[in-house]
XYZ file of C-alpha atoms in Angstrom:
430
model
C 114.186 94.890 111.335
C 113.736 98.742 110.865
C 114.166 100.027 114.242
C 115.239 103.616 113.914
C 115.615 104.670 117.943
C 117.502 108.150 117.017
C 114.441 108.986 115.427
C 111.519 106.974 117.128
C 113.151 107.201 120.784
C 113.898 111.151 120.093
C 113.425 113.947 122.409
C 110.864 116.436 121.881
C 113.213 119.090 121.491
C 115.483 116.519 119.124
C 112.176 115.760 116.933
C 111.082 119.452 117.006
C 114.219 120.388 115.618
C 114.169 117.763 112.631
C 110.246 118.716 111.855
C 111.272 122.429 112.125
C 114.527 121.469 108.774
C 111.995 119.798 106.975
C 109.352 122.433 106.836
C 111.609 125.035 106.187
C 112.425 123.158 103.442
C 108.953 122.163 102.774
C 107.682 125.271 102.654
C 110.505 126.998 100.345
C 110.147 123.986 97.637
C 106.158 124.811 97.777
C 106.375 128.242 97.328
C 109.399 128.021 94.412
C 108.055 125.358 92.458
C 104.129 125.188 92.608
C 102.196 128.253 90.991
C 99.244 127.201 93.424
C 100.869 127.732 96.854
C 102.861 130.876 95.530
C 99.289 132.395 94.495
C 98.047 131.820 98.119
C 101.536 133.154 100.021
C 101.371 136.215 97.936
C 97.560 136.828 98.817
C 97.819 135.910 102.240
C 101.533 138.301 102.464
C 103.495 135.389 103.656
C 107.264 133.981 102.446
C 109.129 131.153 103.028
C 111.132 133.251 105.549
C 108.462 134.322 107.805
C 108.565 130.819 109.227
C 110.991 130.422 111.700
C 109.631 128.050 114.321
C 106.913 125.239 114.183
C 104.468 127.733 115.303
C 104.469 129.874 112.206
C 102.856 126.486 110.820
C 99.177 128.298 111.648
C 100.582 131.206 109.298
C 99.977 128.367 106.553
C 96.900 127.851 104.113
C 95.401 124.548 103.829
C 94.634 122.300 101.490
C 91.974 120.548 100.360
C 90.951 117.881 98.257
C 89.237 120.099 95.815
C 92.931 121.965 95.297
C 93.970 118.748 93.748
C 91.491 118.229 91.550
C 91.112 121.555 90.127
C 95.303 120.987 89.468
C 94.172 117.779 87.693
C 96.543 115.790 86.959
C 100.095 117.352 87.630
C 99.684 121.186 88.556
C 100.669 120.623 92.204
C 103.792 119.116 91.581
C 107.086 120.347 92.955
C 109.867 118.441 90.156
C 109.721 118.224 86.149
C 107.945 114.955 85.306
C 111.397 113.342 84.273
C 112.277 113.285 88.327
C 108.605 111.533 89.069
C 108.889 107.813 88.972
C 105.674 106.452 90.041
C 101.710 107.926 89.702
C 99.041 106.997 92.059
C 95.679 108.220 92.161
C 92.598 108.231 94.127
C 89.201 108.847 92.989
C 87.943 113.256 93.263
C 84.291 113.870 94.359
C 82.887 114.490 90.790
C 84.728 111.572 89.358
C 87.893 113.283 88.202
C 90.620 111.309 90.338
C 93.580 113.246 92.617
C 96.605 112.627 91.042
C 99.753 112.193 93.401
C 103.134 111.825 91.968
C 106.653 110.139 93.874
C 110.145 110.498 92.914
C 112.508 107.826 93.579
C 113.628 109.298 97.233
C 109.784 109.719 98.023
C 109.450 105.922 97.465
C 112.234 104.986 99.686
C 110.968 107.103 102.063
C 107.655 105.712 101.670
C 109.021 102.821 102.206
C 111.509 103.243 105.393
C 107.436 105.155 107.128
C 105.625 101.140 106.199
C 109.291 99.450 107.326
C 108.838 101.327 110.455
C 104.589 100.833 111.302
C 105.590 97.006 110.311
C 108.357 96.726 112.923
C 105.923 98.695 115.444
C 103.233 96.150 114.372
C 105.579 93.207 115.310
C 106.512 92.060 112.289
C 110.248 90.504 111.139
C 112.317 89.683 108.056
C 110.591 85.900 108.798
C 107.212 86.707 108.306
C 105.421 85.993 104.582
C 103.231 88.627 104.102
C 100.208 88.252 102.186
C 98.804 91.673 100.562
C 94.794 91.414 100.302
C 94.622 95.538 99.283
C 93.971 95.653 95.249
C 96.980 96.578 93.080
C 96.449 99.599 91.081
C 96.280 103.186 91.420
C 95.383 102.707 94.864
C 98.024 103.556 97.387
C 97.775 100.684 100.072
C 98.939 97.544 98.264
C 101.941 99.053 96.814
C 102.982 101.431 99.755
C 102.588 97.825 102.285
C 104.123 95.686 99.453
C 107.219 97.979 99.316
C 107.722 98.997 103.337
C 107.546 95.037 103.695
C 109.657 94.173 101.253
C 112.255 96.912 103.067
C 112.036 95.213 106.185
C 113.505 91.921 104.654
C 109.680 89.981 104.637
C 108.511 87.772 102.067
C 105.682 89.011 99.949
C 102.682 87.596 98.393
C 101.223 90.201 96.343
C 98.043 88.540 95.907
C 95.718 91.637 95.650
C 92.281 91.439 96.332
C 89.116 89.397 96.190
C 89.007 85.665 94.933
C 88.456 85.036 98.752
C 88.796 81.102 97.948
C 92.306 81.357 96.131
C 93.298 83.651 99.097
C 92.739 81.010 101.780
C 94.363 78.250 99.901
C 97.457 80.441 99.320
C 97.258 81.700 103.201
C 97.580 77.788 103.693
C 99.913 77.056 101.019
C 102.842 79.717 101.814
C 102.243 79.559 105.272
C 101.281 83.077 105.491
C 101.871 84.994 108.659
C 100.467 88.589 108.205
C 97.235 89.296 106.462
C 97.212 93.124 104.853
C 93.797 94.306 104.030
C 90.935 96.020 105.402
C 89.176 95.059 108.695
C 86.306 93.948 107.247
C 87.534 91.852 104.641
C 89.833 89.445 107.396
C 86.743 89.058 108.701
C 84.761 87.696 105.447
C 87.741 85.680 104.871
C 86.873 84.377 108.317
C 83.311 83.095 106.895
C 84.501 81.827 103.413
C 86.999 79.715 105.809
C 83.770 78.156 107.526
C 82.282 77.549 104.418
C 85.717 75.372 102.845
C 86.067 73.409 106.313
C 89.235 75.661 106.932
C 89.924 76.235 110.948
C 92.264 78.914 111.222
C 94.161 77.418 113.984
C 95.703 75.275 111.081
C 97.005 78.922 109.557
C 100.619 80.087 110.382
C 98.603 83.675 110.550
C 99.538 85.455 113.257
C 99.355 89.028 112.439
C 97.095 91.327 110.709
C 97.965 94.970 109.583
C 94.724 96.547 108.674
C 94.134 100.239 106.932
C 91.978 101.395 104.451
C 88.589 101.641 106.952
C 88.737 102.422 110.262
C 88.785 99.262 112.833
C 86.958 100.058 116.129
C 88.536 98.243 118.937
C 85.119 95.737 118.901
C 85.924 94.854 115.698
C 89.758 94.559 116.652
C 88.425 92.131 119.387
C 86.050 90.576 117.205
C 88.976 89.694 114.324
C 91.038 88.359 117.277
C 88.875 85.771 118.492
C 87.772 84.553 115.064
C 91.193 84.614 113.600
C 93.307 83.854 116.341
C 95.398 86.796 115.339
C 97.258 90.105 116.567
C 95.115 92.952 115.108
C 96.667 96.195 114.557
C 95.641 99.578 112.619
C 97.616 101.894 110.588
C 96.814 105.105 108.985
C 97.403 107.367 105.708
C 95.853 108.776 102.694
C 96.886 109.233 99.413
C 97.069 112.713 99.569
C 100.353 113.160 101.488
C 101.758 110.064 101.111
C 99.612 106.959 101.256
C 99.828 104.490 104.405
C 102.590 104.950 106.621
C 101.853 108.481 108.416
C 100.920 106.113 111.970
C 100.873 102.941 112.797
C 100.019 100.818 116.167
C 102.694 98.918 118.196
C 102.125 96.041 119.970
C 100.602 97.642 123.160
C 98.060 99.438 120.913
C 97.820 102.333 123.309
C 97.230 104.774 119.791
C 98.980 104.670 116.255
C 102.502 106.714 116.528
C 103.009 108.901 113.808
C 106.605 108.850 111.711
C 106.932 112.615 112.857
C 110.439 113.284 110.838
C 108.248 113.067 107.928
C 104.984 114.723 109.562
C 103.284 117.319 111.180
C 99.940 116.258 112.633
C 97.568 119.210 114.401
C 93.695 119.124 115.233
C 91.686 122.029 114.243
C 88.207 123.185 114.885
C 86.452 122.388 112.074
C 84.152 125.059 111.784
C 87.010 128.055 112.510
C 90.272 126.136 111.161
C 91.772 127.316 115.012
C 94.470 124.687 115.644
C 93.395 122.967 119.105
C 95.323 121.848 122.402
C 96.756 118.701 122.429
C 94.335 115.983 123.660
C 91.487 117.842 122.061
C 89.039 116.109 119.558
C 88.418 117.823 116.281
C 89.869 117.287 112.881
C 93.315 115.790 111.929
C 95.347 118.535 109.417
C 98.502 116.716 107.641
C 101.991 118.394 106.572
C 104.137 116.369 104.358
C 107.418 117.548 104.788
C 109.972 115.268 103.180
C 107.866 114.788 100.334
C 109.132 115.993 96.898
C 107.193 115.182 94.154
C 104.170 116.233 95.632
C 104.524 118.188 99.058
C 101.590 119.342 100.757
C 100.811 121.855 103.256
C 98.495 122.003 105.951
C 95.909 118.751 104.362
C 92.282 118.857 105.849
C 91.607 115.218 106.049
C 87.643 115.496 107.592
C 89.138 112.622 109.932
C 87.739 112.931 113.897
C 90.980 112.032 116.214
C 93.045 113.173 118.876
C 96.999 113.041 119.584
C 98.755 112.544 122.902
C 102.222 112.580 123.166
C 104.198 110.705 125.966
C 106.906 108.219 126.167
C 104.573 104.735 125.171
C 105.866 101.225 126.837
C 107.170 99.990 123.888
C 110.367 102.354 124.521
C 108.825 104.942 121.629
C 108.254 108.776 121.929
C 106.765 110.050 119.293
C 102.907 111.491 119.642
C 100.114 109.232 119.031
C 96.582 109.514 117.557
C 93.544 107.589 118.381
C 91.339 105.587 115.934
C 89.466 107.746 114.011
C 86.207 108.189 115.155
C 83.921 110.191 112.228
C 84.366 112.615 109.590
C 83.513 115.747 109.295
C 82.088 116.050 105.629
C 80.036 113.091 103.682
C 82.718 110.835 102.464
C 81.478 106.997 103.282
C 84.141 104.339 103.504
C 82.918 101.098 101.116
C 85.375 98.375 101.447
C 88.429 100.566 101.647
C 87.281 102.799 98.646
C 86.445 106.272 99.474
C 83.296 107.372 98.253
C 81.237 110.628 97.540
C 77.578 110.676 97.033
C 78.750 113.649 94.687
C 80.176 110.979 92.398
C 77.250 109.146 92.140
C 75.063 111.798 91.494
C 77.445 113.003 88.778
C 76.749 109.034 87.135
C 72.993 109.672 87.503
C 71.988 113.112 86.446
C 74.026 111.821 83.299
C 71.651 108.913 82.629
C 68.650 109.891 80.386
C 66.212 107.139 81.558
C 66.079 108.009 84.782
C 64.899 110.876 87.184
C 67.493 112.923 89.284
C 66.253 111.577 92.197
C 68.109 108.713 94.418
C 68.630 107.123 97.592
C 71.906 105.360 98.230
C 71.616 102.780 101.164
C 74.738 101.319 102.969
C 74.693 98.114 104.519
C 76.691 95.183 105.946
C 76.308 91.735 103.790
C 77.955 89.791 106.920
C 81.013 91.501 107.840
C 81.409 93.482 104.084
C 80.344 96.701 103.040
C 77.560 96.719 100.149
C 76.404 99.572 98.376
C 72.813 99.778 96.748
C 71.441 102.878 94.817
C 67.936 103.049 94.349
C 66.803 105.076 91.369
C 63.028 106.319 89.953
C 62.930 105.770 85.998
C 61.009 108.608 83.678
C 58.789 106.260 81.930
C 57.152 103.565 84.762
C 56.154 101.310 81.572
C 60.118 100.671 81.713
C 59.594 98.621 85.084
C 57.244 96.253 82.560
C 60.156 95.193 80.222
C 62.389 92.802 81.906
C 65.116 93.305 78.974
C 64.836 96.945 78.920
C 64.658 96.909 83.096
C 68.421 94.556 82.848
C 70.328 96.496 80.164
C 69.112 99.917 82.355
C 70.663 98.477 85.432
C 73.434 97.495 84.072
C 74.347 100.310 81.902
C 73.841 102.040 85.737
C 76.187 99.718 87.158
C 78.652 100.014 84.649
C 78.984 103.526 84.490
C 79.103 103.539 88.474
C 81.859 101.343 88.886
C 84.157 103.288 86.089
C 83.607 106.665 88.534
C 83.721 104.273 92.130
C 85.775 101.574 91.155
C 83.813 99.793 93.538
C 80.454 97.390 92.525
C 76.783 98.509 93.386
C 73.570 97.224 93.389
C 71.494 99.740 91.418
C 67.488 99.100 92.124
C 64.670 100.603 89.700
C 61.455 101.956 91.789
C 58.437 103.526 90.962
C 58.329 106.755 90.261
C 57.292 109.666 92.893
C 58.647 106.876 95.618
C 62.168 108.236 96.512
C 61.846 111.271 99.464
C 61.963 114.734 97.824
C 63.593 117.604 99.838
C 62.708 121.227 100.277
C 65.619 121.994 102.314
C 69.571 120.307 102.397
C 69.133 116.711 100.765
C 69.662 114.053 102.604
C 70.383 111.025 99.634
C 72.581 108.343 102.396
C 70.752 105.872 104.514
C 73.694 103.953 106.518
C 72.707 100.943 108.293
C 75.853 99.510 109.172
């Protein structure tokens, strides 16, 4: 097991002390090694040496997703490519993805943050561990599939979808932890029904969810279905991937791996760093990251953090579920996803009008995504063939920018809402 007390069972003063090292060191590899932060220190009069306790951390710019993508691919990085071992990538708002780069340390470190959550969660070196996040440039499978591996589990790195194959595996192997998203243990749940499968013949007993937030009805929900422990962890891509919180078993808020980050809430509208126990928007720090180490990370997540010693023995400070976001970002099956991008697909399309409506819904207990789309010429709605090959030609060129699937619906033209004002393109219904 990876129970680290003299880091997890710290003082305040003890962890203060670590976080205060790491951004010192944090903020002088920034600042020496990446032409982007330099440019903002030297506007903003600040060096490494005017910070000299963790409240100098205000003193700090920010950084945003856009930073990354106008350093497309490597211009944020800290080391020569020869010292990065391992790309991952998540898609940018107009398509062009946000490139995030690990050295070998960074992975074991990576790995000892999902070893940690994992222990938290409840699970042992006797577990088998079935992965249900896709494999790819996507953070989650790999960042789970390592920290797992680290804590002595058996994995089954069966990635995602092919819900039927996944059940007879779970059954197989005699799976005990399910890794996906919330809503997919739950679909899994259905396609059980429909193959005669009772889950109370499963060795399942855990699942470790990320990727979409769980509310604690859905938690509850999963539980009585599946039979299992629920429990939620957090990350993003951006400043490390999962493994910046997880829940323990008395799921009183996800404690955060604070030797290797610096969690505040800010107003979102002033950037003022908030009390603790306010609600507003969750800023990350990286500060053992090397590769790629970022400062002060506006994530548009809605939390709060608490600090107090939790019953499982642990100290470190907690945040809730997350409960919004602050900019338009929806959340399709784990896949982050901009109605920017899908303009960017449409305005590009010729046979079609730059108007859209893009309506979210829940197909049972998954996410589906459905664009609807006016063509120029209505005689185009008259030719099945020439109707199909539009559609798909949409779809196509949607899922290379999402990496997700949509429906993509043809309607008359002059039907979609026009807008004098701010546009208003989502319709959620979930």
């Amino acid at each position: 097991m990876i129970f680290q007390p003299e880091i997890e069972c710290a003082s305040e003063d003890e962890i203060k002390a670590i976080q205060l090292k790491n951004l010192k060191d944090t903020v002088k590899r920034c600042y020496e090694n990446v032409p982007h932060y330099k440019k903002l220190f030297d506007e903003m009069g600040i060096v490494p040496g005017d910070i000299v306790s963790l409240d100098d951390l205000s003193k700090l710019p920010f950084t945003v997703k856009n930073d990354l993508r106008d350093n497309y691919p490597y211009g944020l990085f800290a080391v020569p490519m020869r010292d990065v071992v391992r790309i991952h990538a998540s898609s940018g708002t107009t398509g062009k993805a946000t490139v995030v780069g690990y050295t070998k340390n960074d992975l074991d470190v990576w790995s000892d943050m999902i070893a940690r959550i994992a222990c938290m969660a409840g699970a042992t070196p006797d577990d088998i561990v079935q992965v249900a996040f896709g494999y790819g440039l996507f953070t989650g499978a790999f960042g789970l599939h390592y920290g797992m591996e680290k804590l002595g589990a058996t994995v089954v790195p069966i990635s995602s979808g092919n819900s039927e194959r996944q059940i007879n595996l779970m059954r197989d192997f005699g799976s005990t932890i399910l890794i996906s998203t919330p809503s997919y243990s739950l679909y899994l749940y259905e396609y059980m029904k429909k193959m005669g499968v009772d889950p109370k013949d499963l060795k399942l007993r855990l699942g470790m969810f990320g990727g979409e937030g769980c509310t604690q009805a859905m938690a509850d929900e999963i539980h009585n279905m599946l039979g299992i422990t629920v429990t939620e962890n957090y990350g993003l891509s951006e400043v490390m991937g999962p493994g910046v919180s997880g829940e323990c078993t008395h799921k009183c808020g996800m404690h955060i791996n604070e030797d290797s980050f610096i969690l505040e809430v800010i107003d979102p509208k002033t950037g003022e760093v908030l009390p603790e126990g306010s609600e507003g928007e969750l800023v990350i720090t990286s500060i053992r990251k090397e590769a790629l180490p970022i400062l002060r990370y506006r994530t548009h997540d809605i939390t709060t953090i608490t600090s107090g010693k939790c019953e499982c023995g642990r100290t470190s400070k907690r945040m809730a579920k997350v409960k919004g976001r602050t900019d338009d970002m929806l959340i399709i099956r784990g896949v982050n996803v901009f109605p920017s991008q899908i303009e960017s697909v449409l305005v590009k399309i010729e046979e079609i009008d730059p108007h859209y409506e893009i309506i979210v819904t829940k197909n049972g207990y998954m996410d589906a995504l459905e664009i609807l789309v006016e063509p120029k010429d209505i005689k185009l709605l008259e030719s099945f063939d020439k109707l199909e090959a539009l559609i798909n030609k949409i779809r196509k060129n949607l899922r290379t920018i999402l990496q997700i699937d949509a429906k993509v619906r043809l309607v008359e033209p002059e039907t979609l809402k026009r807008f004098e004002g701010k546009a208003s393109h989502v319709t959620d219904k979930r």
